[in-house]
mmCIF file of C-alpha atoms in Angstrom:
data_model
loop_
_atom_site.group_PDB
_atom_site.id
_atom_site.type_symbol
_atom_site.label_atom_id
_atom_site.label_comp_id
_atom_site.label_asym_id
_atom_site.label_seq_id
_atom_site.Cartn_x
_atom_site.Cartn_y
_atom_site.Cartn_z
ATOM 1 C CA UNK A 1 27.011 -10.072 -6.304
ATOM 2 C CA UNK A 2 23.848 -10.320 -4.218
ATOM 3 C CA UNK A 3 21.300 -11.002 -6.960
ATOM 4 C CA UNK A 4 18.315 -10.759 -4.617
ATOM 5 C CA UNK A 5 19.287 -7.283 -3.436
ATOM 6 C CA UNK A 6 20.075 -6.152 -6.976
ATOM 7 C CA UNK A 7 16.651 -7.305 -8.155
ATOM 8 C CA UNK A 8 14.991 -5.595 -5.189
ATOM 9 C CA UNK A 9 16.906 -2.386 -5.917
ATOM 10 C CA UNK A 10 15.746 -2.321 -9.540
ATOM 11 C CA UNK A 11 12.134 -2.929 -8.515
ATOM 12 C CA UNK A 12 12.291 -0.280 -5.787
ATOM 13 C CA UNK A 13 13.686 2.336 -8.159
ATOM 14 C CA UNK A 14 10.883 1.529 -10.595
ATOM 15 C CA UNK A 15 8.251 1.849 -7.851
ATOM 16 C CA UNK A 16 9.588 5.203 -6.652
ATOM 17 C CA UNK A 17 9.804 6.704 -10.147
ATOM 18 C CA UNK A 18 6.452 5.335 -11.321
ATOM 19 C CA UNK A 19 4.560 6.363 -8.178
ATOM 20 C CA UNK A 20 6.125 9.829 -8.075
ATOM 21 C CA UNK A 21 5.378 10.505 -11.744
ATOM 22 C CA UNK A 22 1.773 9.346 -11.365
ATOM 23 C CA UNK A 23 1.220 11.406 -8.200
ATOM 24 C CA UNK A 24 2.560 14.495 -9.992
ATOM 25 C CA UNK A 25 0.443 13.769 -13.068
ATOM 26 C CA UNK A 26 -2.719 14.043 -10.972
ATOM 27 C CA UNK A 27 -2.089 17.790 -10.747
ATOM 28 C CA UNK A 28 -2.278 18.070 -14.532
ATOM 29 C CA UNK A 29 -4.566 15.286 -15.702
ATOM 30 C CA UNK A 30 -6.935 12.689 -14.282
ATOM 31 C CA UNK A 31 -9.560 10.441 -15.878
ATOM 32 C CA UNK A 32 -11.149 9.952 -12.456
ATOM 33 C CA UNK A 33 -14.449 11.897 -12.246
ATOM 34 C CA UNK A 34 -14.109 11.990 -8.453
ATOM 35 C CA UNK A 35 -10.843 13.928 -8.648
ATOM 36 C CA UNK A 36 -11.146 17.665 -9.329
ATOM 37 C CA UNK A 37 -7.558 18.568 -8.424
ATOM 38 C CA UNK A 38 -4.249 16.979 -7.503
ATOM 39 C CA UNK A 39 -5.011 17.342 -3.810
ATOM 40 C CA UNK A 40 -8.283 15.457 -4.302
ATOM 41 C CA UNK A 41 -6.322 12.342 -5.235
ATOM 42 C CA UNK A 42 -5.062 12.047 -1.654
ATOM 43 C CA UNK A 43 -8.530 11.249 -0.361
ATOM 44 C CA UNK A 44 -8.151 7.793 -1.902
ATOM 45 C CA UNK A 45 -6.390 5.088 0.074
ATOM 46 C CA UNK A 46 -5.038 3.874 -3.266
ATOM 47 C CA UNK A 47 -2.948 7.022 -3.617
ATOM 48 C CA UNK A 48 -1.949 7.169 0.037
ATOM 49 C CA UNK A 49 -0.947 3.511 0.294
ATOM 50 C CA UNK A 50 1.099 3.630 -2.910
ATOM 51 C CA UNK A 51 2.918 6.753 -1.752
ATOM 52 C CA UNK A 52 3.629 5.087 1.594
ATOM 53 C CA UNK A 53 5.000 2.034 -0.215
ATOM 54 C CA UNK A 54 7.097 4.251 -2.493
ATOM 55 C CA UNK A 55 8.530 6.132 0.498
ATOM 56 C CA UNK A 56 9.440 2.825 2.139
ATOM 57 C CA UNK A 57 11.147 1.808 -1.111
ATOM 58 C CA UNK A 58 13.006 5.121 -1.185
ATOM 59 C CA UNK A 59 14.191 4.593 2.399
ATOM 60 C CA UNK A 60 15.557 1.109 1.708
ATOM 61 C CA UNK A 61 17.285 1.934 -1.611
ATOM 62 C CA UNK A 62 20.457 3.507 -0.095
ATOM 63 C CA UNK A 63 21.027 0.459 2.112
ATOM 64 C CA UNK A 64 20.668 -1.882 -0.847
ATOM 65 C CA UNK A 65 23.218 0.163 -2.753
ATOM 66 C CA UNK A 66 25.571 -0.076 0.230
ATOM 67 C CA UNK A 67 25.166 -3.859 0.298
ATOM 68 C CA UNK A 68 25.968 -4.102 -3.405
ATOM 69 C CA UNK A 69 29.062 -1.945 -2.811
ATOM 70 C CA UNK A 70 30.074 -4.195 0.110
ATOM 71 C CA UNK A 71 29.666 -1.303 2.555
ATOM 72 C CA UNK A 72 27.262 -3.240 4.793
ATOM 73 C CA UNK A 73 26.184 -6.841 5.285
ATOM 74 C CA UNK A 74 22.403 -6.638 5.661
ATOM 75 C CA UNK A 75 19.410 -4.344 5.549
ATOM 76 C CA UNK A 76 18.536 -2.527 8.789
ATOM 77 C CA UNK A 77 15.509 -3.901 10.620
ATOM 78 C CA UNK A 78 13.617 -0.608 10.658
ATOM 79 C CA UNK A 79 13.802 -0.396 6.850
ATOM 80 C CA UNK A 80 12.537 -3.968 6.427
ATOM 81 C CA UNK A 81 9.651 -3.382 8.864
ATOM 82 C CA UNK A 82 8.760 -0.064 7.236
ATOM 83 C CA UNK A 83 8.709 -1.756 3.830
ATOM 84 C CA UNK A 84 6.502 -4.485 5.305
ATOM 85 C CA UNK A 85 4.004 -1.900 6.576
ATOM 86 C CA UNK A 86 3.867 -0.220 3.162
ATOM 87 C CA UNK A 87 3.418 -3.584 1.458
ATOM 88 C CA UNK A 88 0.470 -4.549 3.653
ATOM 89 C CA UNK A 89 -1.212 -1.218 2.866
ATOM 90 C CA UNK A 90 -0.904 -1.561 -0.910
ATOM 91 C CA UNK A 91 -1.983 -5.192 -0.778
ATOM 92 C CA UNK A 92 -5.162 -4.047 0.953
ATOM 93 C CA UNK A 93 -5.610 -1.685 -1.998
ATOM 94 C CA UNK A 94 -5.062 -4.606 -4.388
ATOM 95 C CA UNK A 95 -7.601 -6.892 -2.710
ATOM 96 C CA UNK A 96 -10.156 -4.087 -2.281
ATOM 97 C CA UNK A 97 -9.963 -3.305 -5.989
ATOM 98 C CA UNK A 98 -10.205 -6.935 -7.038
ATOM 99 C CA UNK A 99 -12.992 -8.077 -4.739
ATOM 100 C CA UNK A 100 -14.940 -4.926 -3.763
ATOM 101 C CA UNK A 101 -14.586 -2.277 -6.468
ATOM 102 C CA UNK A 102 -14.476 -4.328 -9.687
ATOM 103 C CA UNK A 103 -18.134 -5.377 -9.279
ATOM 104 C CA UNK A 104 -19.071 -1.680 -8.836
ATOM 105 C CA UNK A 105 -16.817 0.201 -11.261
ATOM 106 C CA UNK A 106 -15.705 -0.343 -14.845
ATOM 107 C CA UNK A 107 -12.673 -2.597 -15.351
ATOM 108 C CA UNK A 108 -10.907 -0.035 -17.560
ATOM 109 C CA UNK A 109 -11.425 2.602 -14.873
ATOM 110 C CA UNK A 110 -9.626 0.444 -12.301
ATOM 111 C CA UNK A 111 -6.892 -1.341 -14.243
ATOM 112 C CA UNK A 112 -5.899 0.795 -17.241
ATOM 113 C CA UNK A 113 -3.618 3.816 -17.498
ATOM 114 C CA UNK A 114 -2.132 5.028 -14.227
ATOM 115 C CA UNK A 115 -4.540 2.739 -12.359
ATOM 116 C CA UNK A 116 -2.578 -0.273 -13.602
ATOM 117 C CA UNK A 117 0.398 0.689 -11.462
ATOM 118 C CA UNK A 118 -1.538 2.009 -8.467
ATOM 119 C CA UNK A 119 -3.889 -0.964 -8.296
ATOM 120 C CA UNK A 120 -1.802 -3.812 -9.660
ATOM 121 C CA UNK A 121 1.905 -3.489 -10.520
ATOM 122 C CA UNK A 122 2.778 -1.326 -7.487
ATOM 123 C CA UNK A 123 1.225 -3.714 -4.942
ATOM 124 C CA UNK A 124 2.691 -6.787 -6.648
ATOM 125 C CA UNK A 125 6.148 -5.169 -6.728
ATOM 126 C CA UNK A 126 5.940 -4.448 -2.991
ATOM 127 C CA UNK A 127 4.756 -7.984 -2.277
ATOM 128 C CA UNK A 128 7.547 -9.655 -4.252
ATOM 129 C CA UNK A 129 10.338 -7.565 -2.741
ATOM 130 C CA UNK A 130 9.194 -7.972 0.866
ATOM 131 C CA UNK A 131 8.343 -11.666 0.702
ATOM 132 C CA UNK A 132 11.187 -13.020 -1.386
ATOM 133 C CA UNK A 133 14.010 -10.475 -1.812
ATOM 134 C CA UNK A 134 14.402 -8.239 1.258
ATOM 135 C CA UNK A 135 14.628 -11.101 3.713
ATOM 136 C CA UNK A 136 17.589 -10.143 5.897
ATOM 137 C CA UNK A 137 15.434 -9.816 9.023
ATOM 138 C CA UNK A 138 12.414 -11.679 10.302
ATOM 139 C CA UNK A 139 9.225 -9.773 11.088
ATOM 140 C CA UNK A 140 8.241 -10.146 14.730
ATOM 141 C CA UNK A 141 4.660 -11.028 15.635
ATOM 142 C CA UNK A 142 4.095 -7.772 17.498
ATOM 143 C CA UNK A 143 5.097 -5.875 14.366
ATOM 144 C CA UNK A 144 2.027 -7.191 12.542
ATOM 145 C CA UNK A 145 0.008 -4.672 14.555
ATOM 146 C CA UNK A 146 2.103 -1.826 13.147
ATOM 147 C CA UNK A 147 0.732 -2.687 9.711
ATOM 148 C CA UNK A 148 -2.742 -1.687 10.933
ATOM 149 C CA UNK A 149 -1.760 1.915 11.700
ATOM 150 C CA UNK A 150 -2.158 3.390 8.166
ATOM 151 C CA UNK A 151 -5.530 1.682 7.684
ATOM 152 C CA UNK A 152 -6.879 2.726 11.084
ATOM 153 C CA UNK A 153 -5.860 6.344 10.493
ATOM 154 C CA UNK A 154 -7.392 6.391 7.019
ATOM 155 C CA UNK A 155 -10.546 4.638 8.253
ATOM 156 C CA UNK A 156 -11.048 7.272 10.943
ATOM 157 C CA UNK A 157 -10.668 10.076 8.384
ATOM 158 C CA UNK A 158 -12.956 8.331 5.878
ATOM 159 C CA UNK A 159 -15.748 7.795 8.393
ATOM 160 C CA UNK A 160 -15.435 11.384 9.595
ATOM 161 C CA UNK A 161 -15.712 12.774 6.063
ATOM 162 C CA UNK A 162 -18.524 10.437 4.960
ATOM 163 C CA UNK A 163 -20.649 10.113 8.103
ATOM 164 C CA UNK A 164 -19.982 13.156 10.274
ATOM 165 C CA UNK A 165 -19.256 15.886 7.720
ATOM 166 C CA UNK A 166 -21.240 14.401 4.855
ATOM 167 C CA UNK A 167 -21.043 15.054 1.132
ATOM 168 C CA UNK A 168 -23.659 17.829 1.275
ATOM 169 C CA UNK A 169 -21.495 19.754 3.737
ATOM 170 C CA UNK A 170 -18.291 19.435 1.752
ATOM 171 C CA UNK A 171 -17.261 15.968 2.939
ATOM 172 C CA UNK A 172 -16.571 12.917 0.804
ATOM 173 C CA UNK A 173 -18.997 10.751 -1.081
ATOM 174 C CA UNK A 174 -18.969 7.093 -0.081
ATOM 175 C CA UNK A 175 -16.807 6.216 -3.094
ATOM 176 C CA UNK A 176 -15.597 2.970 -1.493
ATOM 177 C CA UNK A 177 -19.224 1.996 -0.705
ATOM 178 C CA UNK A 178 -18.199 1.079 2.836
ATOM 179 C CA UNK A 179 -21.393 2.688 4.169
ATOM 180 C CA UNK A 180 -23.696 1.114 1.587
ATOM 181 C CA UNK A 181 -27.000 0.441 3.311
ATOM 182 C CA UNK A 182 -25.668 2.175 6.416
ATOM 183 C CA UNK A 183 -23.556 -0.849 7.343
ATOM 184 C CA UNK A 184 -20.239 0.935 7.971
ATOM 185 C CA UNK A 185 -20.057 -0.723 11.403
ATOM 186 C CA UNK A 186 -19.787 -4.068 9.626
ATOM 187 C CA UNK A 187 -17.651 -3.160 6.612
ATOM 188 C CA UNK A 188 -14.981 -1.240 8.539
ATOM 189 C CA UNK A 189 -14.191 -4.058 11.026
ATOM 190 C CA UNK A 190 -14.054 -6.417 8.041
ATOM 191 C CA UNK A 191 -11.488 -4.117 6.413
ATOM 192 C CA UNK A 192 -9.403 -4.008 9.594
ATOM 193 C CA UNK A 193 -9.551 -7.781 10.020
ATOM 194 C CA UNK A 194 -8.681 -8.294 6.359
ATOM 195 C CA UNK A 195 -5.682 -6.000 6.749
ATOM 196 C CA UNK A 196 -4.490 -7.938 9.762
ATOM 197 C CA UNK A 197 -4.954 -11.221 7.914
ATOM 198 C CA UNK A 198 -2.768 -9.882 5.098
ATOM 199 C CA UNK A 199 -0.181 -8.801 7.685
ATOM 200 C CA UNK A 200 -0.120 -12.217 9.378
ATOM 201 C CA UNK A 201 0.024 -14.316 6.204
ATOM 202 C CA UNK A 202 2.683 -12.191 4.511
ATOM 203 C CA UNK A 203 4.760 -12.211 7.714
ATOM 204 C CA UNK A 204 4.731 -16.016 7.728
ATOM 205 C CA UNK A 205 5.865 -16.178 4.098
ATOM 206 C CA UNK A 206 8.519 -13.484 4.582
ATOM 207 C CA UNK A 207 9.926 -15.254 7.656
ATOM 208 C CA UNK A 208 10.044 -18.554 5.805
ATOM 209 C CA UNK A 209 12.398 -17.006 3.261
ATOM 210 C CA UNK A 210 14.356 -14.935 5.818
ATOM 211 C CA UNK A 211 17.908 -15.920 6.618
#
């Protein structure tokens, strides 16, 4: 039996179930003062990146089951690349929480309850599966740029809501403090470069363990 694929399958099922249950719970309960309804939770990259990672896990699960049943030999490239993109997104969430938000917000607010999975266990699960378990295909260098797409899209929406619409007109507050002091033009490129650095480093590690 392929122990790596079996381990990845178990982790992926956990990620899908945990993320789905947490996303649904936001419609009934939230200890986040910035969230007034379930739909409000989607304004956070934390929620969006974890859902993206969970969807990528859901996509790859059937292929892992087929491998374990000896119905196929390896994971399809598109599923591996999609999982890689989701992993990079949630790892950006992880590093943002650890190095940007922890100095601003309370530790219990960021790492306890549902936040534990969305900020910590979910990203780590994605990292472990992509780097060490789902290694049937190497990630090509040009595919590192694909990992920027979710962040660029979210960044454009965030800046629109914070700077153009504004909180007074129904937009978002600067809850990620990316425009603190009016320096969004510095913080946003740093976020994009950090995302790409994550993409490059994790690609190198993944490829080292790839067959």
